[in-house]
Coordinates of C-alpha atoms and ligand atoms in Angstrom, one line a residue:
M1 CA -8.4 -4.0 -7.5
D2 CA -11.6 -2.3 -8.3
Y3 CA -11.7 1.4 -9.2
S4 CA -15.2 1.4 -10.6
E5 CA -16.5 3.4 -7.6
F6 CA -14.4 6.4 -8.7
A7 CA -15.2 9.1 -11.2
P8 CA -14.3 8.0 -14.8
I9 CA -12.1 11.1 -15.6
P10 CA -8.4 11.4 -16.4
V11 CA -6.0 11.3 -13.4
V12 CA -2.5 12.6 -13.4
D13 CA -0.5 11.8 -10.2
G14 CA 1.7 14.8 -9.6
H15 CA 4.0 13.2 -7.0
I16 CA 5.5 9.8 -7.5
H17 CA 9.0 8.6 -6.7
L18 CA 11.0 6.4 -9.1
V19 CA 14.3 5.6 -7.5
H20 CA 16.0 3.1 -9.8
P21 CA 15.9 2.1 -13.5
D22 CA 15.2 -1.5 -12.6
L23 CA 11.7 -0.2 -11.4
V24 CA 10.8 1.5 -14.7
S25 CA 8.6 -1.3 -16.2
D26 CA 7.0 -2.1 -12.8
M27 CA 6.1 1.6 -12.4
R28 CA 4.4 1.4 -15.8
R29 CA 2.4 -1.5 -14.6
V30 CA 1.4 0.4 -11.4
M31 CA 0.2 3.3 -13.5
D32 CA -2.2 1.0 -15.3
H33 CA -3.3 -0.8 -12.2
V34 CA -4.3 2.4 -10.3
G35 CA -5.8 4.0 -13.4
L36 CA -3.3 6.9 -14.1
T37 CA -3.3 8.8 -17.4
A38 CA 0.1 10.2 -16.7
V39 CA 2.5 10.7 -13.8
N40 CA 5.0 13.3 -12.5
L41 CA 8.1 11.3 -11.4
V42 CA 10.2 13.1 -8.9
S43 CA 13.9 12.7 -8.0
V44 CA 15.6 13.7 -4.7
P45 CA 19.3 14.6 -4.0
M46 CA 21.5 12.1 -2.3
R47 CA 24.9 12.3 -0.7
R48 CA 26.8 9.7 -2.8
A49 CA 24.4 8.4 -5.5
I50 CA 23.8 12.1 -6.4
N51 CA 20.1 11.8 -7.3
H52 CA 17.4 9.6 -9.1
N53 CA 17.5 11.6 -12.3
A54 CA 18.8 8.6 -14.4
A55 CA 15.7 6.5 -13.5
L56 CA 13.4 9.4 -14.6
I57 CA 15.2 9.8 -17.9
D58 CA 15.0 6.0 -18.5
F59 CA 11.2 6.1 -17.9
K60 CA 10.7 9.0 -20.3
A61 CA 12.8 7.4 -23.0
R62 CA 10.9 4.1 -22.8
Y63 CA 7.4 5.5 -22.3
P64 CA 7.2 8.9 -24.0
G65 CA 4.0 10.8 -23.3
R66 CA 3.2 9.0 -20.1
A67 CA 5.5 10.7 -17.6
Y68 CA 6.4 14.3 -16.7
I69 CA 9.8 14.2 -14.9
S70 CA 11.0 16.6 -12.1
G71 CA 14.7 16.3 -11.6
A72 CA 16.8 16.9 -8.5
L73 CA 19.9 19.1 -8.1
D74 CA 23.5 17.7 -7.9
Y75 CA 25.2 18.7 -4.7
V76 CA 28.4 16.8 -5.5
Q77 CA 29.0 19.3 -8.2
V78 CA 27.9 22.2 -6.0
R79 CA 30.3 21.2 -3.3
A80 CA 33.2 20.7 -5.7
D81 CA 33.5 24.5 -6.0
L82 CA 31.6 26.4 -3.4
D83 CA 32.6 29.8 -4.8
Q84 CA 30.8 28.9 -8.0
A85 CA 27.8 27.3 -6.2
P86 CA 25.2 30.0 -7.1
Q87 CA 26.1 29.8 -10.8
T88 CA 26.3 26.0 -10.8
L89 CA 22.8 25.7 -9.3
A90 CA 21.3 28.0 -12.0
D91 CA 23.2 26.1 -14.7
Q92 CA 21.9 22.8 -13.4
V93 CA 18.3 24.0 -13.8
R94 CA 19.1 25.1 -17.4
R95 CA 20.6 21.7 -18.1
L96 CA 17.5 19.9 -16.8
Q97 CA 15.5 21.9 -19.2
A98 CA 17.8 21.1 -22.1
V99 CA 17.6 17.4 -21.3
G100 CA 13.8 17.4 -21.3
F101 CA 12.9 17.5 -17.7
D102 CA 9.5 19.1 -17.1
G103 CA 10.2 20.5 -13.6
L104 CA 12.4 20.7 -10.6
K105 CA 11.9 18.7 -7.4
L106 CA 13.2 20.3 -4.2
L107 CA 13.5 18.3 -1.0
E108 CA 15.9 21.0 0.3
S109 CA 13.5 22.4 2.9
K110 CA 12.8 19.1 4.7
P111 CA 14.7 19.5 8.0
T112 CA 17.0 16.6 7.4
A113 CA 17.9 17.8 3.8
R114 CA 18.1 21.4 4.9
Q115 CA 20.7 20.2 7.5
W116 CA 23.0 18.5 5.1
T117 CA 22.8 21.0 2.2
E118 CA 23.6 23.7 4.7
F119 CA 22.4 26.5 2.5
A120 CA 19.3 28.6 3.4
V121 CA 17.0 28.6 0.4
D122 CA 16.5 32.3 0.7
G123 CA 20.3 33.0 0.8
P124 CA 22.7 34.1 -1.9
T125 CA 23.5 30.5 -3.0
Y126 CA 20.2 29.9 -4.5
A127 CA 19.4 33.4 -5.8
P128 CA 20.5 32.9 -9.5
M129 CA 18.6 29.6 -9.5
W130 CA 15.3 31.1 -8.4
A131 CA 15.8 33.9 -11.0
A132 CA 16.3 31.2 -13.7
L133 CA 13.3 29.3 -12.6
E134 CA 11.1 32.3 -12.5
E135 CA 12.3 33.6 -15.9
S136 CA 11.7 30.2 -17.6
R137 CA 8.4 29.5 -15.7
F138 CA 9.9 26.1 -14.9
P139 CA 7.6 24.5 -12.3
V140 CA 8.9 23.3 -8.9
V141 CA 7.6 20.5 -6.6
W142 CA 8.9 21.6 -3.2
H143 CA 8.8 19.8 0.1
V144 CA 9.0 22.3 3.0
A145 CA 9.0 21.4 6.7
D146 CA 7.1 18.3 8.0
P147 CA 4.1 17.6 10.2
E148 CA 4.3 19.8 13.4
E149 CA 4.3 16.8 15.7
F150 CA 7.8 15.9 14.4
W151 CA 9.2 18.8 16.4
D152 CA 7.3 17.7 19.6
P153 CA 9.3 15.4 21.8
E154 CA 6.1 13.7 23.2
G155 CA 4.1 13.9 20.0
C156 CA 6.6 12.6 17.4
P157 CA 5.5 9.2 16.3
D158 CA 7.7 6.2 16.7
W159 CA 7.8 5.5 12.9
A160 CA 9.1 9.0 12.3
R161 CA 11.7 8.6 14.9
Q162 CA 12.9 5.4 13.2
H163 CA 13.4 7.4 10.0
G164 CA 15.4 10.2 11.9
W165 CA 12.5 12.6 11.3
C166 CA 12.0 13.7 15.0
Y167 CA 13.5 17.2 15.3
D168 CA 13.3 17.7 19.1
E169 CA 17.0 16.6 19.3
G170 CA 19.8 17.8 17.0
D171 CA 20.4 21.0 15.2
F172 CA 17.3 21.1 13.0
T173 CA 15.8 24.3 11.5
A174 CA 12.5 25.3 13.2
K175 CA 9.3 24.8 11.2
E176 CA 8.5 28.5 11.2
Q177 CA 12.0 29.4 10.0
L178 CA 11.5 27.1 7.0
Y179 CA 8.2 28.8 6.2
A180 CA 9.9 32.2 6.6
E181 CA 12.5 31.3 4.1
V182 CA 9.8 30.3 1.6
E183 CA 8.0 33.6 2.2
H184 CA 11.2 35.4 1.3
V185 CA 11.7 33.4 -1.9
L186 CA 8.1 33.8 -3.1
T187 CA 8.0 37.5 -2.3
R188 CA 11.3 38.1 -4.3
Y189 CA 10.3 35.8 -7.2
P190 CA 6.5 36.3 -7.4
K191 CA 6.2 34.5 -10.8
L192 CA 7.6 31.2 -9.5
R193 CA 5.2 28.3 -10.1
V194 CA 5.3 25.9 -7.2
I195 CA 3.5 22.8 -6.0
F196 CA 4.1 22.5 -2.3
A197 CA 4.2 18.8 -1.4
H198 CA 2.0 17.3 1.3
F199 CA -0.3 20.4 1.4
Y200 CA 2.6 22.5 2.7
F201 CA 1.9 20.7 6.1
L202 CA -0.9 23.2 6.7
S203 CA -3.7 20.7 6.8
A204 CA -4.4 21.5 10.5
D205 CA -4.9 25.2 9.7
L206 CA -7.0 25.8 6.6
Q207 CA -7.2 29.5 7.4
R208 CA -3.5 29.8 7.1
A209 CA -3.5 27.7 4.0
A210 CA -6.1 30.1 2.4
A211 CA -4.0 33.2 3.4
F212 CA -0.9 31.6 1.9
L213 CA -2.6 30.8 -1.4
D214 CA -4.2 34.3 -1.5
A215 CA -0.8 35.9 -1.0
H216 CA 1.1 33.8 -3.6
P217 CA -0.8 33.3 -6.8
G218 CA 1.9 30.9 -8.2
A219 CA 1.6 28.5 -5.2
H220 CA -0.3 25.2 -5.3
L221 CA -0.7 22.4 -2.7
D222 CA -0.5 18.7 -3.4
L223 CA -2.4 15.9 -1.6
A224 CA 0.4 13.3 -1.1
P225 CA 0.0 11.6 2.2
G226 CA 1.2 12.0 5.3
I227 CA -1.9 10.4 6.7
E228 CA -2.1 13.3 9.3
M229 CA -3.5 15.4 6.4
F230 CA -6.6 13.3 6.1
V231 CA -7.0 13.0 9.8
N232 CA -6.9 16.8 10.0
F233 CA -9.2 17.2 6.9
S234 CA -11.8 14.9 8.5
R235 CA -12.2 16.9 11.7
D236 CA -14.5 19.4 10.1
V237 CA -15.8 17.9 6.9
E238 CA -17.9 20.9 5.9
A239 CA -15.1 23.5 6.4
T240 CA -12.7 21.2 4.4
R241 CA -15.2 20.8 1.6
D242 CA -15.7 24.5 1.4
F243 CA -11.9 25.0 1.2
F244 CA -11.5 22.5 -1.5
I245 CA -14.2 24.1 -3.6
A246 CA -12.9 27.6 -3.0
Y247 CA -9.3 26.6 -3.9
A248 CA -10.1 23.8 -6.4
N249 CA -7.8 25.5 -9.0
R250 CA -4.8 25.4 -6.6
I251 CA -4.9 21.8 -5.4
V252 CA -3.0 19.0 -7.2
Y253 CA -3.6 15.3 -6.9
G254 CA -0.6 13.2 -5.7
T255 CA 0.1 10.1 -3.7
D256 CA 3.9 9.7 -3.0
I257 CA 3.7 6.2 -4.6
G258 CA 7.3 4.8 -4.5
A259 CA 8.3 7.0 -1.6
G260 CA 9.3 3.9 0.4
S261 CA 11.2 2.2 -2.4
A262 CA 14.6 3.8 -1.7
A263 CA 14.7 1.5 1.3
R264 CA 13.9 -1.6 -0.7
D265 CA 16.0 -3.8 -3.0
P266 CA 15.0 -2.8 -6.6
A267 CA 14.9 -6.5 -7.4
Q268 CA 11.8 -6.8 -5.2
G269 CA 9.9 -4.4 -7.4
L270 CA 7.5 -1.8 -6.2
D271 CA 5.1 -2.2 -3.4
H272 CA 1.9 -2.6 -5.4
L273 CA -0.3 -2.8 -2.3
D274 CA 1.0 0.4 -1.0
A275 CA 0.4 2.1 -4.4
H276 CA -3.2 0.9 -4.3
G277 CA -3.6 2.0 -0.7
R278 CA -2.3 5.5 -1.3
T279 CA -4.5 5.9 -4.4
R280 CA -7.6 4.6 -2.7
L281 CA -6.9 6.8 0.4
V282 CA -6.7 10.1 -1.6
R283 CA -9.5 9.3 -4.1
Q284 CA -11.9 8.1 -1.4
F285 CA -11.3 11.3 0.5
L286 CA -12.0 13.4 -2.5
E287 CA -15.0 11.5 -3.9
S288 CA -16.9 9.7 -1.1
D289 CA -19.6 11.2 1.1
R290 CA -19.0 8.7 3.9
P291 CA -16.8 7.8 6.8
F292 CA -13.9 5.4 6.0
N293 CA -10.8 3.9 7.5
S294 CA -7.4 4.1 5.9
P295 CA -7.3 1.3 3.2
D296 CA -6.1 -2.1 4.5
E297 CA -3.4 -2.2 1.7
L298 CA -1.5 0.6 3.4
G299 CA -0.6 -1.7 6.3
H300 CA 1.2 -0.1 9.3
G301 CA 4.0 1.7 7.5
L302 CA 4.4 5.4 8.2
G303 CA 1.6 5.3 10.8
M304 CA -0.9 4.9 7.9
D305 CA -3.4 2.7 9.8
V306 CA -6.0 5.2 11.1
K307 CA -9.7 5.1 11.5
G308 CA -12.5 7.6 11.3
L309 CA -11.6 9.5 8.1
H310 CA -14.4 11.2 6.1
G311 CA -14.8 12.0 2.4
I312 CA -15.7 15.4 1.0
A313 CA -17.6 14.2 -2.2
L314 CA -16.4 16.9 -4.5
P315 CA -18.4 17.6 -7.7
D316 CA -16.9 16.4 -11.0
E317 CA -15.8 19.9 -12.1
E318 CA -13.6 20.3 -9.0
L319 CA -12.4 16.7 -9.3
S320 CA -11.2 17.2 -12.9
Q321 CA -9.3 20.3 -11.9
I322 CA -7.6 18.6 -9.0
Y323 CA -7.0 15.3 -10.8
A324 CA -5.4 16.7 -13.9
G325 CA -6.3 20.3 -14.9
N326 CA -4.3 22.2 -12.4
F327 CA -1.2 20.0 -13.0
R328 CA -1.4 20.4 -16.8
N329 CA -1.8 24.2 -16.4
L330 CA 1.5 24.2 -14.6
F331 CA 3.4 21.5 -16.5
G332 CA 1.8 21.7 -20.0
G333 CA -0.8 19.4 -21.7
Q334 CA 1.9 16.9 -22.7
P335 CA 5.3 16.1 -21.2
V336 CA 8.2 17.8 -23.1
A337 CA 10.2 15.5 -25.4
L338 CA 13.5 14.0 -24.2
D339 CA 16.6 15.3 -26.0
R340 CA 18.5 12.0 -26.3
D341 CA 22.0 13.5 -26.9
A342 CA 21.7 16.0 -24.1
A343 CA 20.4 13.2 -21.8
I344 CA 23.3 10.9 -22.7
E345 CA 25.8 13.7 -22.0
E346 CA 24.2 14.5 -18.7
L347 CA 24.1 10.8 -17.7
E348 CA 27.8 10.2 -18.7
W349 CA 28.7 13.2 -16.7
Q350 CA 26.9 11.9 -13.6
A351 CA 28.4 8.4 -14.1
S352 CA 31.9 9.8 -14.1
A353 CA 31.2 12.0 -11.1
I354 CA 30.1 8.8 -9.2
D355 CA 33.2 7.0 -10.3
A356 CA 35.4 9.8 -9.0
L357 CA 33.6 9.7 -5.7
E358 CA 34.0 6.0 -5.3
G359 CA 37.5 5.9 -6.8
A360 CA 36.5 3.1 -9.1
L361 CA 34.4 2.4 -12.2
V362 CA 30.9 2.0 -10.9
D363 CA 28.0 0.2 -12.7
S364 CA 25.8 3.2 -11.7
P365 CA 22.2 3.7 -12.8
A366 CA 23.5 6.7 -14.8
R367 CA 26.0 4.6 -16.7
R368 CA 23.5 1.9 -17.5
V369 CA 20.8 4.3 -18.7
A370 CA 23.5 6.2 -20.8
Q371 CA 24.5 2.9 -22.4
R372 CA 20.9 1.9 -23.2
L373 CA 20.2 5.3 -24.8
N374 CA 23.3 5.0 -26.9
H375 CA 22.0 1.8 -28.6
Ligands
ZN1 ZN1 7.6 12.5 -1.9

């Protein structure tokens, strides 16, 4: 795959999913193929497998300096003692820092996740955690809401319905309620440093995005597709380009590479075509001055096959802010070092929690990575 059409400047992808230790070396290959200097690997909470933190630790141990890692919270531990939940969540953030995580990933305000965690992010359960995050300046990658059409019974796309992401039926939190919760959090903890994933789903309303960024100096927006973002951006190329130049210090490059890999067998490896397609989509949008269609490599997954997009041809200075500068201002010039002993302790703890859930000794990712780090 040829990337010579793109600007020869360092690129850090701020939003990549690594879901299993068996994908670590393949992810390293993907980084080289799509020309990434560094990545931010993110983890999400799960009901039984707890989260993907073990895979992130494994990557950092094997390729130090190439990956920032943003860990997920552990709701198995939270639910084990609900009275202690506020303290537990704050302690989990401190433990992530001690292990050598660079940031926290929150999926908790995606409607499906919001439904199963059951706690409002602006409620008392999370208050000590926000205070700990603000005090330590630990950055957060935070997924809030979803595209507006997912709440619309007619407009919700079939691919989203297949994932259970249409919110017209069932007891899902309304989009504006999710935003209201975020406003409360950012107002109470104004020094929080946050990258809102997928442009905070405000790509259809750049005026609102501008007002949001003006009101909250610690807030940033990432460019990870949803293709709907680039459809919206392409409607008024000039207005979009003006926005990107005005807020070039608040926008972070990201692609969501690996987002689909939780549904695949890790033995199949990563979907390299999808990784190329996502990279080409976002970079073409930022750099080209021409109309383009979504890259063929993306195929039909997640409704990604669209036509009639348009690039905004940003100057090099804005490109280097968006590609690496803004992310490094938030996360530091280099990933923090892994504390091996703290990592092993954390992984062994997670492995035994999974054993307890399953009522048997499980060959979990956490156990396997702990064993590898012990040797
Ligand atoms: Zn993601």
